[in-house]
């Protein structure tokens, strides 16, 4: 049994969806008490049953009042329709708080949840993999001022598997059913099994948070985690990607500028169609088809139709719109063609360091080895100890005077948190001084 499992075995943590009754036989879910059983217990039903889906202003007002009157942290989750719909909007929001129970809210019917966000301002929000859900929550007016990320907490605590199901099973002893994670959450009405799954996702989230907080405190990492959570909560919305078409899968095959222009035109055409139809771009035209057309630069619709991804199932009108995009790329002047690569900011790729600056390559090698050893001692992934990009930047352009103060200032300038600066600075000072 790990320290975290011992922590979770404390029955005082089982305040949600599993506190054993006084006779010690079964939990409130009707399942055997996991404290007394060796095998993980399937969590089959929310404690109060599946809550109704909130889809009107009056019901939403009641939920807002209930959650404002609740106590303690609030568990929050959101379901998107990735792979089915355009963008990353939320199609279901799940919440649970002591004194309020669980709630399922339809953000299509109730697109403005700013009132709920304001009611929970100052309350700690518990999310799993917060950075995935925060953008779609922000779109509907829900922005936390404080949060606890159970996935990130698991990483910092050294858990090898940090998915929600693995964490709930490993820490709390319950098995979550995960069969509906990739369904089309834009479906209306949502089937009951999906709603049950969604409600169970927040059923034990606060319990998991409590166990992980105790485990992080045991390891001396709780303050580190708090700094990470504060940084996530304070982070501004991500800037739109520059040239997002360059992220087309298979782009490494495309070398010539004219071919790059074909990718760009097809990608942009596909994106406009997908946005208009509110479907995933991949359902309009696959990345593989875009790359195939870019490599071939077909002369006409007949040649395009012979390519993979543009076969017999595609109608004449569709083929013509894709060929028109190819023709636009073919008509561009050389000056209008995209550059072969994105402008590089920061250091060059590490593989080029040995030729460009052998001393910098040696510094990077020493720094990587030191960071790897430190991460192993601290029992956490290297990327959570310090981002690889930060290490590269400091090694490529180290401070003129290498000491703890200058290296620490450089790390902080690249966004490292105080705990990271404290832990990593001695390693980098040694690497840069070697």
Short mmCIF file of C-alpha atoms in Angstrom, two decimals:
data_model
loop_
_atom_site.label_atom_id
_atom_site.label_comp_id
_atom_site.label_asym_id
_atom_site.label_seq_id
_atom_site.Cartn_x
_atom_site.Cartn_y
_atom_site.Cartn_z
CA UNK A 1 0.00 0.00 0.00
CA UNK A 2 1.36 3.41 -0.97
CA UNK A 3 1.40 6.40 1.35
CA UNK A 4 -1.44 7.89 -0.67
CA UNK A 5 -3.51 4.73 -0.26
CA UNK A 6 -2.88 4.80 3.47
CA UNK A 7 -4.00 8.41 3.47
CA UNK A 8 -7.18 7.52 1.59
CA UNK A 9 -7.85 4.61 3.93
CA UNK A 10 -8.59 7.21 6.62
CA UNK A 11 -12.39 6.91 6.78
CA UNK A 12 -12.70 10.59 7.66
CA UNK A 13 -11.88 11.32 4.01
CA UNK A 14 -14.81 9.28 2.77
CA UNK A 15 -17.37 12.04 3.03
CA UNK A 16 -18.71 11.62 -0.50
CA UNK A 17 -20.10 8.56 -2.21
CA UNK A 18 -18.64 5.90 0.05
CA UNK A 19 -18.64 6.58 3.78
CA UNK A 20 -19.20 3.22 5.50
CA UNK A 21 -22.31 2.87 7.64
CA UNK A 22 -22.00 2.25 11.35
CA UNK A 23 -22.29 -1.52 11.01
CA UNK A 24 -19.29 -1.54 8.67
CA UNK A 25 -21.01 -3.72 6.08
CA UNK A 26 -21.63 -1.74 2.93
CA UNK A 27 -21.15 1.84 1.83
CA UNK A 28 -23.95 4.26 1.09
CA UNK A 29 -23.63 3.26 -2.58
CA UNK A 30 -24.66 -0.25 -1.65
CA UNK A 31 -21.18 -1.57 -2.48
CA UNK A 32 -18.95 -3.38 0.02
CA UNK A 33 -16.88 -1.07 2.18
CA UNK A 34 -13.54 -0.62 0.35
CA UNK A 35 -11.79 -0.10 3.69
CA UNK A 36 -12.61 -3.72 4.49
CA UNK A 37 -12.25 -5.18 1.00
CA UNK A 38 -9.05 -5.94 -0.88
CA UNK A 39 -10.52 -5.44 -4.34
CA UNK A 40 -11.46 -2.02 -5.75
CA UNK A 41 -15.19 -1.35 -5.54
CA UNK A 42 -17.15 -0.43 -8.68
CA UNK A 43 -18.89 2.91 -8.24
CA UNK A 44 -22.14 2.28 -10.06
CA UNK A 45 -24.54 5.02 -9.02
CA UNK A 46 -24.30 8.59 -7.67
CA UNK A 47 -25.21 8.71 -3.99
CA UNK A 48 -28.36 10.82 -4.54
CA UNK A 49 -29.08 9.26 -7.93
CA UNK A 50 -28.66 10.96 -11.30
CA UNK A 51 -29.55 14.64 -10.93
CA UNK A 52 -31.88 16.23 -13.51
CA UNK A 53 -30.23 18.18 -16.29
CA UNK A 54 -30.60 21.92 -15.67
CA UNK A 55 -31.85 23.52 -18.89
CA UNK A 56 -33.87 26.62 -17.91
CA UNK A 57 -33.28 29.88 -16.07
CA UNK A 58 -35.49 29.05 -13.08
CA UNK A 59 -33.76 25.73 -12.36
CA UNK A 60 -30.36 27.35 -12.88
CA UNK A 61 -31.19 30.03 -10.30
CA UNK A 62 -32.04 27.29 -7.79
CA UNK A 63 -28.72 25.55 -8.44
CA UNK A 64 -26.79 28.80 -8.08
CA UNK A 65 -28.45 29.45 -4.72
CA UNK A 66 -27.78 25.90 -3.52
CA UNK A 67 -24.12 25.95 -4.48
CA UNK A 68 -23.59 29.43 -3.04
CA UNK A 69 -24.97 28.12 0.27
CA UNK A 70 -22.82 24.96 0.19
CA UNK A 71 -19.57 24.50 2.07
CA UNK A 72 -16.03 23.53 1.21
CA UNK A 73 -14.48 23.04 -2.24
CA UNK A 74 -16.62 22.51 -5.33
CA UNK A 75 -15.87 19.71 -7.78
CA UNK A 76 -16.18 20.88 -11.40
CA UNK A 77 -15.99 19.00 -14.70
CA UNK A 78 -17.05 19.69 -18.28
CA UNK A 79 -17.78 17.45 -21.24
CA UNK A 80 -16.94 18.52 -24.79
CA UNK A 81 -17.70 16.98 -28.18
CA UNK A 82 -14.16 16.75 -29.51
CA UNK A 83 -14.07 14.95 -32.82
CA UNK A 84 -17.75 15.67 -33.45
CA UNK A 85 -18.26 19.44 -33.27
CA UNK A 86 -16.25 22.50 -34.27
CA UNK A 87 -14.24 24.02 -31.45
CA UNK A 88 -13.99 22.96 -27.82
CA UNK A 89 -17.19 24.33 -26.27
CA UNK A 90 -18.74 22.67 -23.24
CA UNK A 91 -21.88 20.57 -23.76
CA UNK A 92 -22.35 19.53 -20.13
CA UNK A 93 -21.07 20.99 -16.86
CA UNK A 94 -21.00 18.86 -13.72
CA UNK A 95 -20.61 20.17 -10.17
CA UNK A 96 -20.69 18.78 -6.66
CA UNK A 97 -20.37 20.54 -3.32
CA UNK A 98 -21.02 19.62 0.28
CA UNK A 99 -24.52 20.79 1.22
CA UNK A 100 -25.57 21.21 -2.42
CA UNK A 101 -25.15 17.72 -3.82
CA UNK A 102 -24.47 17.23 -7.53
CA UNK A 103 -25.74 19.21 -10.50
CA UNK A 104 -25.68 18.64 -14.26
CA UNK A 105 -26.08 21.80 -16.34
CA UNK A 106 -26.74 22.04 -20.08
CA UNK A 107 -24.67 25.03 -21.30
CA UNK A 108 -26.43 24.92 -24.67
CA UNK A 109 -29.76 25.75 -23.03
CA UNK A 110 -28.05 27.91 -20.36
CA UNK A 111 -25.13 29.50 -22.24
CA UNK A 112 -24.38 32.16 -19.61
CA UNK A 113 -23.16 30.63 -16.36
CA UNK A 114 -21.45 33.79 -15.13
CA UNK A 115 -23.95 33.96 -12.24
CA UNK A 116 -22.80 30.54 -11.09
CA UNK A 117 -19.18 31.55 -11.55
CA UNK A 118 -19.73 34.65 -9.41
CA UNK A 119 -21.51 32.63 -6.71
CA UNK A 120 -18.46 30.37 -6.50
CA UNK A 121 -15.89 33.19 -6.59
CA UNK A 122 -13.37 32.68 -3.82
CA UNK A 123 -14.34 29.01 -3.46
CA UNK A 124 -11.67 26.45 -4.32
CA UNK A 125 -12.61 24.61 -7.52
CA UNK A 126 -11.43 21.00 -7.81
CA UNK A 127 -10.78 19.91 -11.39
CA UNK A 128 -8.93 17.00 -12.97
CA UNK A 129 -6.54 18.22 -15.70
CA UNK A 130 -7.76 21.79 -15.21
CA UNK A 131 -6.08 23.27 -18.28
CA UNK A 132 -8.27 21.08 -20.52
CA UNK A 133 -11.56 22.33 -19.07
CA UNK A 134 -10.78 25.95 -18.16
CA UNK A 135 -10.99 27.34 -21.74
CA UNK A 136 -14.51 25.99 -22.35
CA UNK A 137 -15.62 27.00 -18.84
CA UNK A 138 -14.31 30.52 -19.43
CA UNK A 139 -16.45 30.77 -22.58
CA UNK A 140 -19.61 30.34 -20.49
CA UNK A 141 -18.57 32.71 -17.71
CA UNK A 142 -17.03 30.29 -15.21
CA UNK A 143 -13.54 31.36 -14.11
CA UNK A 144 -12.06 30.11 -10.82
CA UNK A 145 -10.03 32.34 -8.53
CA UNK A 146 -8.66 29.32 -6.63
CA UNK A 147 -8.29 25.74 -7.79
CA UNK A 148 -6.90 22.32 -6.98
CA UNK A 149 -5.91 20.14 -9.94
CA UNK A 150 -6.03 16.47 -8.96
CA UNK A 151 -4.14 15.33 -12.08
CA UNK A 152 -1.28 17.76 -11.48
CA UNK A 153 -1.29 16.87 -7.78
CA UNK A 154 -0.87 13.23 -8.77
CA UNK A 155 2.08 14.10 -10.99
CA UNK A 156 3.80 16.09 -8.26
CA UNK A 157 3.18 13.27 -5.78
CA UNK A 158 4.82 10.76 -8.12
CA UNK A 159 1.86 8.63 -9.22
CA UNK A 160 2.74 6.72 -12.41
CA UNK A 161 -0.86 6.87 -13.75
CA UNK A 162 -2.76 10.12 -13.28
CA UNK A 163 -5.97 9.65 -15.26
CA UNK A 164 -9.07 10.21 -13.15
CA UNK A 165 -10.07 6.56 -13.18
CA UNK A 166 -6.59 5.37 -12.21
CA UNK A 167 -6.31 7.97 -9.44
CA UNK A 168 -9.73 7.21 -7.95
CA UNK A 169 -8.97 3.49 -7.99
CA UNK A 170 -5.41 3.75 -6.70
CA UNK A 171 -6.09 6.35 -4.01
CA UNK A 172 -9.69 5.82 -2.96
CA UNK A 173 -10.30 2.20 -3.90
CA UNK A 174 -13.22 2.75 -6.28
CA UNK A 175 -13.56 1.89 -9.97
CA UNK A 176 -15.15 4.51 -12.21
CA UNK A 177 -16.85 3.41 -15.41
CA UNK A 178 -15.07 5.28 -18.23
CA UNK A 179 -16.90 3.97 -21.29
CA UNK A 180 -18.48 7.28 -22.32
CA UNK A 181 -15.47 9.61 -22.29
CA UNK A 182 -15.32 9.94 -26.09
CA UNK A 183 -19.01 10.09 -26.99
CA UNK A 184 -20.74 12.97 -28.77
CA UNK A 185 -21.80 15.13 -25.82
CA UNK A 186 -23.69 17.47 -28.16
CA UNK A 187 -26.36 14.74 -28.45
CA UNK A 188 -29.77 15.80 -27.14
CA UNK A 189 -31.34 14.42 -25.10
CA UNK A 190 -28.31 12.91 -23.38
CA UNK A 191 -28.82 9.19 -22.64
CA UNK A 192 -29.16 8.20 -19.00
CA UNK A 193 -25.96 6.07 -18.93
CA UNK A 194 -23.99 9.08 -20.11
CA UNK A 195 -25.51 11.28 -17.41
CA UNK A 196 -24.70 8.66 -14.78
CA UNK A 197 -21.09 8.59 -15.99
CA UNK A 198 -20.93 12.40 -15.91
CA UNK A 199 -22.31 12.62 -12.38
CA UNK A 200 -19.89 9.98 -11.12
CA UNK A 201 -16.95 11.97 -12.51
CA UNK A 202 -17.47 14.57 -9.76
CA UNK A 203 -18.79 12.19 -7.10
CA UNK A 204 -15.38 11.51 -5.52
CA UNK A 205 -13.35 14.46 -6.80
CA UNK A 206 -13.29 16.30 -3.45
CA UNK A 207 -12.37 13.05 -1.64
CA UNK A 208 -9.50 12.62 -4.09
CA UNK A 209 -8.43 16.21 -3.50
CA UNK A 210 -8.38 15.68 0.29
CA UNK A 211 -6.31 12.50 0.03
CA UNK A 212 -3.82 14.08 -2.38
CA UNK A 213 -3.47 17.19 -0.25
CA UNK A 214 -2.54 15.02 2.71
CA UNK A 215 -0.11 13.02 0.58
CA UNK A 216 1.55 16.14 -0.83
CA UNK A 217 1.87 17.52 2.68
CA UNK A 218 3.47 14.23 3.79
CA UNK A 219 6.03 14.57 0.98
CA UNK A 220 6.73 18.25 1.69
CA UNK A 221 5.29 19.26 -1.70
CA UNK A 222 2.01 20.92 -0.74
CA UNK A 223 3.33 24.45 -1.07
CA UNK A 224 4.79 23.53 -4.46
CA UNK A 225 1.39 22.30 -5.60
CA UNK A 226 -0.31 25.46 -4.35
CA UNK A 227 2.09 27.59 -6.39
CA UNK A 228 1.30 25.50 -9.48
CA UNK A 229 -2.45 25.78 -8.91
CA UNK A 230 -2.20 29.54 -8.40
CA UNK A 231 -0.25 29.87 -11.65
CA UNK A 232 -2.96 27.98 -13.57
CA UNK A 233 -5.74 30.10 -12.05
CA UNK A 234 -3.88 33.33 -12.83
CA UNK A 235 -2.88 32.41 -16.39
CA UNK A 236 -4.52 34.54 -19.11
CA UNK A 237 -6.38 32.89 -22.00
CA UNK A 238 -4.06 31.30 -24.54
CA UNK A 239 -3.18 33.41 -27.56
CA UNK A 240 -4.56 32.11 -30.88
CA UNK A 241 -2.06 29.90 -32.66
CA UNK A 242 -0.10 31.55 -35.45
CA UNK A 243 -0.45 29.62 -38.72
CA UNK A 244 -2.48 26.77 -37.20
CA UNK A 245 -2.51 25.05 -40.59
CA UNK A 246 1.14 24.14 -40.01
CA UNK A 247 -0.01 21.65 -37.37
CA UNK A 248 -1.66 19.48 -40.03
CA UNK A 249 -0.70 15.87 -39.31
CA UNK A 250 1.88 14.64 -41.83
CA UNK A 251 3.29 18.11 -42.57
CA UNK A 252 6.84 16.74 -42.31
CA UNK A 253 6.35 15.24 -45.79
CA UNK A 254 5.62 18.64 -47.35
CA UNK A 255 8.84 20.36 -48.41
CA UNK A 256 8.18 22.83 -51.23
CA UNK A 257 6.66 26.26 -50.69
CA UNK A 258 4.00 25.73 -53.37
CA UNK A 259 2.96 22.53 -51.62
CA UNK A 260 2.81 24.39 -48.32
CA UNK A 261 0.49 26.89 -49.98
CA UNK A 262 -1.82 24.03 -51.00
CA UNK A 263 -1.94 22.81 -47.39
CA UNK A 264 -2.76 26.32 -46.22
CA UNK A 265 -5.56 26.86 -48.76
CA UNK A 266 -7.14 23.46 -48.16
CA UNK A 267 -6.86 23.81 -44.37
CA UNK A 268 -8.45 27.26 -44.39
CA UNK A 269 -11.24 26.14 -46.72
CA UNK A 270 -11.91 23.12 -44.52
CA UNK A 271 -11.95 25.29 -41.40
CA UNK A 272 -14.52 27.69 -42.85
CA UNK A 273 -16.78 24.79 -43.85
CA UNK A 274 -16.40 23.05 -40.49
CA UNK A 275 -17.18 26.24 -38.59
CA UNK A 276 -20.25 26.93 -40.73
CA UNK A 277 -21.55 23.37 -40.31
CA UNK A 278 -20.43 23.10 -36.65
CA UNK A 279 -18.65 19.82 -37.19
CA UNK A 280 -15.13 18.65 -36.46
CA UNK A 281 -12.78 19.65 -39.32
CA UNK A 282 -11.66 16.03 -39.61
CA UNK A 283 -15.19 15.07 -40.60
CA UNK A 284 -15.03 17.53 -43.51
CA UNK A 285 -11.66 16.46 -44.89
CA UNK A 286 -8.88 14.44 -43.27
CA UNK A 287 -5.38 15.74 -42.66
CA UNK A 288 -4.06 12.83 -44.69
CA UNK A 289 -6.14 13.96 -47.71
CA UNK A 290 -4.82 17.52 -47.38
CA UNK A 291 -1.21 16.31 -47.38
CA UNK A 292 -1.92 13.93 -50.28
CA UNK A 293 -3.25 16.81 -52.39
CA UNK A 294 -0.36 19.07 -51.40
CA UNK A 295 2.21 16.52 -52.51
CA UNK A 296 0.40 15.87 -55.83
CA UNK A 297 -0.74 19.45 -56.63
CA UNK A 298 -3.43 18.01 -58.95
CA UNK A 299 -4.06 19.78 -62.25
CA UNK A 300 -7.84 19.30 -62.27
CA UNK A 301 -10.83 17.72 -60.53
CA UNK A 302 -10.25 14.41 -62.29
CA UNK A 303 -6.71 14.17 -60.95
CA UNK A 304 -7.89 15.23 -57.48
CA UNK A 305 -10.57 12.54 -57.42
CA UNK A 306 -7.89 9.89 -57.99
CA UNK A 307 -6.14 10.78 -54.72
CA UNK A 308 -6.72 9.06 -51.39
CA UNK A 309 -9.36 10.94 -49.38
CA UNK A 310 -11.09 12.35 -52.46
CA UNK A 311 -12.64 9.14 -53.73
CA UNK A 312 -15.98 8.07 -55.14
CA UNK A 313 -17.94 9.06 -52.04
CA UNK A 314 -17.19 12.73 -52.63
CA UNK A 315 -19.59 14.61 -54.87
CA UNK A 316 -18.62 16.73 -57.87
CA UNK A 317 -19.44 19.97 -56.06
CA UNK A 318 -17.22 19.06 -53.13
CA UNK A 319 -14.36 18.09 -55.41
CA UNK A 320 -14.67 21.41 -57.21
CA UNK A 321 -14.40 23.39 -53.99
CA UNK A 322 -11.22 21.52 -53.00
CA UNK A 323 -9.75 21.89 -56.48
CA UNK A 324 -10.52 25.61 -56.33
CA UNK A 325 -8.42 25.81 -53.16
CA UNK A 326 -5.56 23.99 -54.89
CA UNK A 327 -5.87 26.35 -57.87
CA UNK A 328 -5.67 29.39 -55.58
CA UNK A 329 -2.40 28.07 -54.19
CA UNK A 330 -1.08 27.44 -57.70
CA UNK A 331 -1.91 31.02 -58.72
CA UNK A 332 0.10 32.68 -55.93
CA UNK A 333 3.29 34.53 -56.79
CA UNK A 334 6.54 33.36 -55.24
CA UNK A 335 6.40 36.30 -52.82
CA UNK A 336 2.97 35.17 -51.60
CA UNK A 337 4.03 31.61 -50.83
CA UNK A 338 4.45 30.64 -47.16
CA UNK A 339 7.94 30.31 -45.76
CA UNK A 340 9.21 26.73 -45.44
CA UNK A 341 9.28 26.89 -41.65
CA UNK A 342 7.84 28.92 -38.82
CA UNK A 343 9.98 31.77 -37.51
CA UNK A 344 12.16 30.36 -34.75
CA UNK A 345 12.09 32.13 -31.41
CA UNK A 346 14.59 31.18 -28.78
CA UNK A 347 17.34 28.60 -29.16
CA UNK A 348 17.73 26.33 -32.20
CA UNK A 349 16.74 22.64 -31.99
CA UNK A 350 19.08 20.81 -29.58
CA UNK A 351 20.29 18.48 -32.35
CA UNK A 352 21.95 21.49 -34.00
CA UNK A 353 23.75 22.70 -30.90
CA UNK A 354 26.87 20.57 -31.30
CA UNK A 355 27.62 22.26 -34.64
CA UNK A 356 26.48 25.78 -33.78
CA UNK A 357 27.85 26.05 -30.24
CA UNK A 358 29.64 23.00 -28.76
CA UNK A 359 30.00 24.71 -25.36
CA UNK A 360 26.24 25.29 -25.18
CA UNK A 361 25.67 21.65 -26.17
CA UNK A 362 27.88 20.55 -23.29
CA UNK A 363 25.99 22.81 -20.87
CA UNK A 364 22.66 21.39 -22.03
CA UNK A 365 23.86 17.81 -21.67
CA UNK A 366 25.03 18.47 -18.10
CA UNK A 367 21.82 20.35 -17.25
CA UNK A 368 19.59 17.59 -18.60
CA UNK A 369 21.44 14.96 -16.62
CA UNK A 370 21.22 17.05 -13.45
CA UNK A 371 17.51 17.80 -13.88
CA UNK A 372 16.78 14.14 -14.62
CA UNK A 373 18.57 13.02 -11.46
CA UNK A 374 16.79 15.65 -9.36
CA UNK A 375 13.39 14.72 -10.76
CA UNK A 376 14.06 11.09 -9.92
CA UNK A 377 15.02 11.99 -6.34
CA UNK A 378 11.88 14.11 -5.99
CA UNK A 379 9.76 11.37 -7.61
CA UNK A 380 8.06 13.51 -10.24
CA UNK A 381 8.17 13.94 -14.04
CA UNK A 382 10.99 16.17 -15.30
CA UNK A 383 8.57 18.44 -17.16
CA UNK A 384 6.76 19.22 -13.90
CA UNK A 385 10.03 20.00 -12.15
CA UNK A 386 11.02 22.49 -14.87
CA UNK A 387 9.99 22.84 -18.51
CA UNK A 388 12.55 21.57 -21.05
CA UNK A 389 12.21 24.87 -22.96
CA UNK A 390 13.29 26.84 -19.89
CA UNK A 391 16.38 24.64 -19.46
CA UNK A 392 17.29 25.08 -23.13
CA UNK A 393 16.95 28.85 -22.99
CA UNK A 394 19.11 29.20 -19.90
CA UNK A 395 21.77 26.90 -21.36
CA UNK A 396 21.81 28.63 -24.75
CA UNK A 397 22.16 32.12 -23.28
CA UNK A 398 23.37 31.76 -19.69
CA UNK A 399 23.80 34.81 -17.44
CA UNK A 400 27.12 36.62 -17.84
CA UNK A 401 27.91 35.88 -14.22
CA UNK A 402 26.80 32.38 -13.27
CA UNK A 403 25.68 32.26 -9.67
CA UNK A 404 22.56 31.31 -7.73
CA UNK A 405 21.11 34.82 -7.92
CA UNK A 406 21.53 35.29 -11.67
CA UNK A 407 20.40 31.77 -12.61
CA UNK A 408 17.42 32.02 -10.27
CA UNK A 409 16.47 35.35 -11.84
CA UNK A 410 16.73 33.83 -15.32
CA UNK A 411 14.48 30.93 -14.35
CA UNK A 412 11.91 33.27 -12.82
CA UNK A 413 12.03 35.41 -15.96
CA UNK A 414 10.97 32.39 -18.01
CA UNK A 415 8.02 31.74 -15.72
CA UNK A 416 9.42 29.22 -13.24
CA UNK A 417 7.62 29.22 -9.90
CA UNK A 418 9.54 29.99 -6.70
CA UNK A 419 9.69 26.32 -5.67
CA UNK A 420 11.11 25.39 -9.07
CA UNK A 421 13.70 28.15 -8.83
CA UNK A 422 14.74 26.91 -5.40
CA UNK A 423 15.07 23.28 -6.49
CA UNK A 424 16.58 23.69 -9.96
CA UNK A 425 18.96 26.63 -9.50
CA UNK A 426 21.78 24.61 -7.84
CA UNK A 427 21.60 22.01 -10.61
CA UNK A 428 21.84 24.60 -13.37
CA UNK A 429 24.59 26.57 -11.62
CA UNK A 430 26.66 23.37 -11.53
CA UNK A 431 25.89 22.58 -15.20
CA UNK A 432 26.64 26.11 -16.42
CA UNK A 433 29.87 26.28 -14.41
CA UNK A 434 31.24 22.92 -15.58
#
